[in-house]
XYZ file of C-alpha atoms in Angstrom:
422
model
C 210.644 86.733 135.559
C 209.546 89.612 137.754
C 206.528 88.691 140.143
C 203.185 90.790 138.996
C 202.295 93.216 141.264
C 198.895 94.357 142.898
C 197.896 96.402 140.483
C 198.806 94.615 137.389
C 196.922 91.820 139.019
C 193.296 94.014 139.178
C 193.890 95.459 136.017
C 194.041 92.137 134.387
C 190.997 90.819 136.332
C 188.918 93.883 135.315
C 189.979 93.325 131.685
C 188.846 89.507 131.524
C 185.507 90.785 133.356
C 184.941 93.374 130.627
C 185.441 90.656 127.966
C 182.904 88.580 129.402
C 180.632 91.182 129.806
C 180.740 91.936 126.261
C 180.432 88.781 125.115
C 177.419 88.052 127.197
C 175.804 91.463 125.746
C 176.565 90.276 122.190
C 174.966 86.914 122.643
C 171.830 88.630 124.195
C 171.363 91.060 121.562
C 171.824 88.695 118.806
C 168.741 86.715 119.922
C 166.732 89.747 120.010
C 168.040 90.375 116.581
C 167.108 86.921 115.734
C 163.451 87.102 117.411
C 162.849 90.840 115.413
C 163.577 89.181 112.277
C 160.917 86.311 112.656
C 157.598 86.800 110.770
C 155.596 86.944 114.191
C 157.759 89.842 115.493
C 157.512 91.092 119.017
C 155.897 94.078 121.196
C 158.180 96.575 122.979
C 156.997 99.618 125.075
C 159.212 102.389 123.813
C 158.765 105.912 124.149
C 158.697 106.438 120.639
C 155.916 107.266 118.076
C 155.058 105.138 115.357
C 157.852 105.340 112.488
C 156.932 106.359 109.115
C 159.621 103.701 107.700
C 161.718 100.856 108.838
C 165.025 102.854 108.679
C 163.949 105.942 110.938
C 162.152 106.368 114.129
C 160.822 109.860 115.499
C 161.033 110.441 119.086
C 158.398 111.782 120.994
C 158.618 115.415 122.862
C 159.840 115.240 125.905
C 156.805 116.805 127.602
C 154.715 113.761 126.652
C 154.750 110.837 129.447
C 152.647 108.637 127.428
C 154.108 105.118 126.191
C 152.799 104.137 122.764
C 152.772 100.592 121.924
C 154.618 99.649 118.970
C 154.555 96.550 116.680
C 158.330 96.325 115.205
C 158.182 95.546 111.578
C 160.207 92.501 110.253
C 163.355 93.594 109.124
C 165.288 92.007 106.059
C 168.728 92.825 107.653
C 169.066 91.057 111.185
C 171.827 93.823 111.729
C 169.456 96.945 110.825
C 167.145 95.453 113.359
C 169.675 94.830 116.087
C 170.729 98.614 115.659
C 167.302 100.024 115.694
C 166.396 97.899 118.817
C 169.431 98.678 120.533
C 169.179 102.328 120.317
C 165.649 102.122 121.148
C 166.168 100.109 124.217
C 169.145 102.514 125.509
C 167.026 105.631 124.941
C 164.160 103.851 126.824
C 166.219 103.137 129.858
C 167.791 106.702 129.809
C 164.378 108.065 129.824
C 163.247 105.809 132.790
C 165.952 106.944 134.582
C 166.156 110.853 134.123
C 162.005 111.252 133.973
C 159.514 110.217 136.330
C 155.809 109.851 135.209
C 153.845 112.584 136.111
C 150.330 112.503 136.968
C 148.076 114.201 134.160
C 144.739 115.729 135.187
C 142.146 114.549 132.592
C 140.699 111.182 131.131
C 144.027 109.330 132.000
C 143.285 110.198 135.614
C 139.702 109.581 135.837
C 140.524 106.247 134.156
C 143.169 105.297 137.036
C 140.161 106.354 139.727
C 137.651 104.043 137.796
C 140.085 101.469 138.029
C 140.557 101.936 141.693
C 137.048 101.896 142.430
C 137.275 104.836 144.693
C 134.498 107.521 145.354
C 136.134 110.121 143.441
C 136.196 108.198 139.986
C 132.359 107.779 140.386
C 131.946 111.124 141.064
C 134.084 112.383 138.086
C 132.478 109.996 135.775
C 128.860 111.458 136.654
C 130.177 114.832 136.569
C 131.576 113.775 132.712
C 127.921 112.784 131.831
C 126.209 115.701 133.033
C 128.574 117.721 131.174
C 128.291 116.120 128.054
C 124.273 116.302 128.663
C 124.567 119.815 129.337
C 126.458 120.724 125.963
C 123.975 118.842 124.132
C 121.080 120.981 125.801
C 123.147 123.889 124.666
C 123.614 122.555 120.989
C 119.956 121.849 120.943
C 119.008 125.425 121.876
C 121.300 126.889 119.557
C 119.947 124.637 116.417
C 116.273 125.606 117.833
C 117.000 129.305 118.202
C 118.544 129.468 114.414
C 115.248 128.215 112.936
C 113.299 131.145 112.363
C 109.329 130.920 112.247
C 107.314 131.678 109.282
C 105.605 134.776 109.181
C 101.874 134.691 109.961
C 99.276 135.568 107.167
C 95.968 137.977 108.316
C 94.407 134.837 107.772
C 95.957 132.810 110.212
C 95.916 135.525 112.533
C 92.214 135.804 112.506
C 91.877 132.221 112.805
C 94.200 132.324 116.000
C 92.258 135.070 117.243
C 88.882 133.741 117.061
C 90.271 130.339 119.040
C 88.950 127.083 119.200
C 88.014 125.174 116.140
C 85.068 127.840 115.146
C 87.665 129.998 113.195
C 88.168 127.558 110.370
C 84.956 125.358 110.464
C 82.035 124.912 107.949
C 78.329 124.752 108.880
C 77.337 121.271 107.933
C 73.850 119.662 107.916
C 75.385 116.080 108.465
C 76.154 116.083 112.284
C 76.147 112.691 112.990
C 79.298 110.560 112.756
C 77.624 107.971 110.477
C 76.565 110.951 108.152
C 80.181 112.219 107.458
C 80.386 110.220 104.220
C 77.563 111.967 102.779
C 79.621 115.240 103.854
C 82.527 114.240 101.984
C 80.382 113.642 99.039
C 78.572 117.139 99.146
C 82.301 118.412 99.018
C 83.148 116.448 96.427
C 79.738 117.693 94.645
C 80.902 121.094 95.123
C 84.164 120.843 93.444
C 82.972 118.880 90.602
C 80.148 121.116 89.796
C 83.095 123.898 88.891
C 84.784 121.021 86.710
C 81.299 120.093 84.943
C 80.953 124.141 84.048
C 84.275 124.322 82.670
C 83.541 120.977 80.642
C 80.550 122.307 79.219
C 81.945 125.797 78.327
C 84.856 124.144 76.500
C 82.689 121.695 74.657
C 80.460 124.701 73.536
C 83.330 126.490 72.725
C 84.596 124.270 70.372
C 81.719 123.611 68.907
C 81.066 127.004 68.095
C 84.972 127.327 66.661
C 84.031 124.434 64.374
C 80.509 125.342 63.355
C 81.862 128.897 62.283
C 85.047 127.552 60.544
C 87.691 129.688 62.676
C 89.756 126.997 63.544
C 92.499 127.111 61.309
C 94.027 124.404 62.416
C 91.118 122.155 61.479
C 90.410 123.670 57.985
C 93.543 122.092 56.252
C 93.016 118.646 58.249
C 91.373 116.226 55.538
C 88.878 113.489 56.305
C 85.803 113.928 58.801
C 83.123 116.554 59.083
C 82.453 118.530 61.594
C 80.452 116.179 63.435
C 83.172 114.065 63.788
C 85.621 116.900 65.101
C 82.369 117.989 67.452
C 82.491 114.237 68.630
C 86.425 114.535 69.307
C 86.348 117.519 71.029
C 83.458 116.163 73.523
C 85.697 113.038 74.103
C 88.818 115.014 75.211
C 86.779 117.445 77.414
C 85.055 114.400 78.823
C 88.396 112.778 79.467
C 90.045 115.860 80.944
C 86.855 116.206 83.217
C 87.132 112.555 84.568
C 90.831 112.884 85.390
C 90.218 115.768 87.321
C 87.076 114.350 89.179
C 89.223 111.465 90.178
C 91.919 114.096 91.538
C 89.182 115.730 93.499
C 87.773 112.530 94.854
C 90.908 110.982 96.026
C 92.149 114.424 97.751
C 88.909 114.061 99.762
C 89.689 110.644 101.219
C 87.383 108.814 98.924
C 87.795 106.303 95.947
C 85.756 106.254 92.831
C 83.674 103.513 93.729
C 82.841 104.894 97.190
C 82.032 107.929 95.439
C 79.505 106.283 92.825
C 77.843 104.024 95.494
C 77.367 107.047 98.060
C 75.947 109.000 94.817
C 73.709 105.752 93.897
C 72.210 106.192 97.530
C 71.652 109.924 97.361
C 69.790 109.347 94.302
C 67.660 106.610 96.059
C 66.487 108.973 98.506
C 64.850 112.300 97.744
C 64.980 113.834 101.383
C 68.799 112.764 101.170
C 69.433 113.961 97.948
C 67.890 117.751 98.873
C 70.256 117.797 102.088
C 73.506 116.681 100.031
C 72.528 119.794 97.376
C 72.099 122.287 100.271
C 75.505 121.217 102.055
C 77.189 121.301 98.659
C 75.699 124.559 97.957
C 77.123 125.912 101.258
C 80.517 124.743 100.381
C 80.552 126.473 97.158
C 79.391 129.900 98.907
C 82.035 129.246 101.722
C 84.559 129.006 98.821
C 83.543 132.016 96.565
C 83.127 134.207 99.740
C 86.424 134.780 101.068
C 86.201 138.283 102.673
C 87.219 139.735 106.144
C 84.170 140.753 108.204
C 84.152 144.545 108.460
C 81.920 146.710 110.767
C 78.964 148.449 109.297
C 79.529 152.368 108.449
C 77.429 154.601 110.525
C 74.610 156.306 108.339
C 72.195 158.313 109.964
C 69.992 158.400 106.768
C 69.738 154.384 106.946
C 68.177 154.717 110.680
C 65.607 157.094 109.125
C 64.822 154.653 106.175
C 64.649 151.590 108.576
C 62.327 153.837 110.911
C 59.941 154.362 107.726
C 59.999 151.163 106.551
C 58.965 149.696 110.173
C 56.281 152.196 109.990
C 55.164 151.231 106.566
C 55.020 147.623 107.513
C 52.682 148.548 110.283
C 50.600 150.397 108.337
C 50.207 147.519 105.595
C 49.444 145.337 108.800
C 46.554 147.868 109.815
C 45.057 147.805 106.350
C 45.327 144.094 106.104
C 43.504 143.763 109.573
C 40.724 146.355 108.323
C 40.520 144.130 105.101
C 40.207 140.966 106.804
C 37.778 142.002 109.335
C 35.220 143.616 106.627
C 35.610 140.208 104.744
C 34.874 138.329 107.927
C 31.612 140.522 108.818
C 30.377 140.081 105.070
C 30.587 136.132 105.866
C 29.094 136.325 108.859
C 26.153 138.559 107.577
C 25.798 136.219 104.418
C 25.809 133.173 106.785
C 22.980 134.631 109.071
C 20.679 135.564 106.017
C 20.970 132.374 104.735
C 20.240 130.579 108.148
C 17.293 133.197 108.681
C 18.611 133.823 112.244
C 18.566 137.294 113.636
C 21.915 136.703 115.388
C 24.272 133.751 116.542
C 24.761 132.944 120.119
C 27.085 134.888 122.042
C 30.751 133.101 122.441
C 29.796 130.732 119.526
C 33.248 130.351 117.549
C 32.728 129.128 114.026
C 36.462 128.902 113.460
C 36.651 126.454 116.331
C 37.631 123.171 115.376
C 35.580 121.313 117.894
C 32.518 123.205 116.529
C 33.262 122.633 112.840
C 32.052 118.689 112.669
C 28.862 119.880 114.128
C 27.935 122.444 111.367
C 26.203 122.235 108.045
C 28.464 120.952 104.898
C 27.987 124.317 103.365
C 28.569 126.469 106.808
C 31.843 124.284 107.263
C 32.636 125.028 103.419
C 32.588 128.824 104.238
C 34.707 128.533 107.378
C 37.548 126.548 105.914
C 37.936 128.891 102.980
C 37.857 131.893 105.260
C 41.803 131.410 106.002
C 42.866 130.922 102.488
C 41.321 134.376 101.459
C 42.878 136.022 104.444
C 46.078 134.611 103.485
C 45.734 136.138 100.059
C 44.804 139.543 101.761
C 47.950 139.528 103.409
C 50.132 138.839 100.688
C 48.443 141.450 98.844
C 49.767 144.120 101.002
C 53.199 142.673 100.781
C 53.333 140.895 104.374
C 54.120 137.199 104.852
C 51.939 134.751 106.900
C 54.824 134.377 109.497
C 55.187 138.294 109.983
C 51.654 138.700 110.297
C 51.077 136.251 112.941
C 54.056 137.543 114.639
C 52.608 141.353 114.509
C 49.002 140.045 115.819
C 50.915 138.236 118.814
C 52.746 141.644 119.608
C 49.457 143.436 119.706
C 48.342 141.144 122.510
C 51.073 141.535 124.693
C 52.637 145.199 123.741
C 49.862 148.021 124.612
C 51.803 150.572 122.979
C 52.129 148.934 119.504
C 48.412 147.818 120.080
C 47.780 151.722 120.324
C 49.709 152.620 117.176
C 48.072 149.876 115.065
C 44.663 151.125 116.340
C 45.537 154.467 115.252
C 46.600 153.065 111.561
C 43.312 151.030 111.610
C 41.030 154.207 112.520
C 42.841 155.989 109.936
C 42.181 153.518 107.249
C 38.639 152.787 108.003
C 38.135 156.974 107.757
C 39.856 156.700 104.269
C 37.481 153.851 102.911
C 34.529 155.950 104.279
C 35.564 158.924 102.726
C 36.097 157.044 99.251
C 32.560 155.224 99.858
C 31.035 158.613 100.244
C 32.608 160.203 97.417
């Protein structure tokens, strides 16, 4: 038998080594297949995306460097599981050898820097927060810009131009905070007054229709006379009135009980009742008059008319003064004759309140009657007492007006003298 050469020995050694390596690899892969066939399964980091089925795995594109963690589904056949894992492991090993992990700028880099705890990671994190806030502000600006404002009406423009709270306020008699309930009650009265008129008009209309027999719906209805129909119409109108009143009172922030209680308080006080009535009248006028104020038209004839009217009032004032002086002179002459004196002491004023208690009762009665008679004369000439007193004060302080009045007085005396002579 020939002795084996050196080359043959090396070939035999290599064959034995390959056989042992193949046996060990088969044992290792068999153990992996058994583990993957268990119900728990095993987690592996493979460069593959999540499969859509257990038979096919879709590889990720070569440009991606991220590795996804995948749960290996349990396979019914160990050989199938071994096959998939063997191919996956080889691909992973090849990917690790061929490609290197590239640094990706973005969230992963920021996360790595934050994990390191360096300064750059904190700066990038703060920069990201600022960017998010900036985008939120931009989106809010876009949203606010997309919402258009409603057009302003003429009334709102007028109110805004007036400024403050004077544009939409009401003149109120009740200015004390404790009297606010009476102000609300007056507003409720202003509303209910219109509803009351509607109720009365409806009842009156129904009564006219029933009495005249023009209501065709009631002609064919049997039973019940006109009195019953009128009563039903009154009840319907009253119920509608009460329902509308309740809505109005609640809209003004009061309950029906509060409204009735305030009504009893107002009825018990006559002065308060008058004030509430005046405030309700103001509310009704304000709701009726809703017109814009316009400047007055220039009219030269109106100025002449106004001047002539003032001249006429001055003439009436002069004539009333003349007649009052005549009345005073007649009464003084009658008093002098009744007292049988030639003249009264100089500076002795009978109309002085301090002197009247010292006078005789008859003289005091004449002096007390004189103001009433003078007021009748003033009214006869179309003047009021306040207007007369105002003109009288003006004659004391305004020499021009006093001169005008004196001229009209002299003219009035001349006319009266001519009438007596005629």
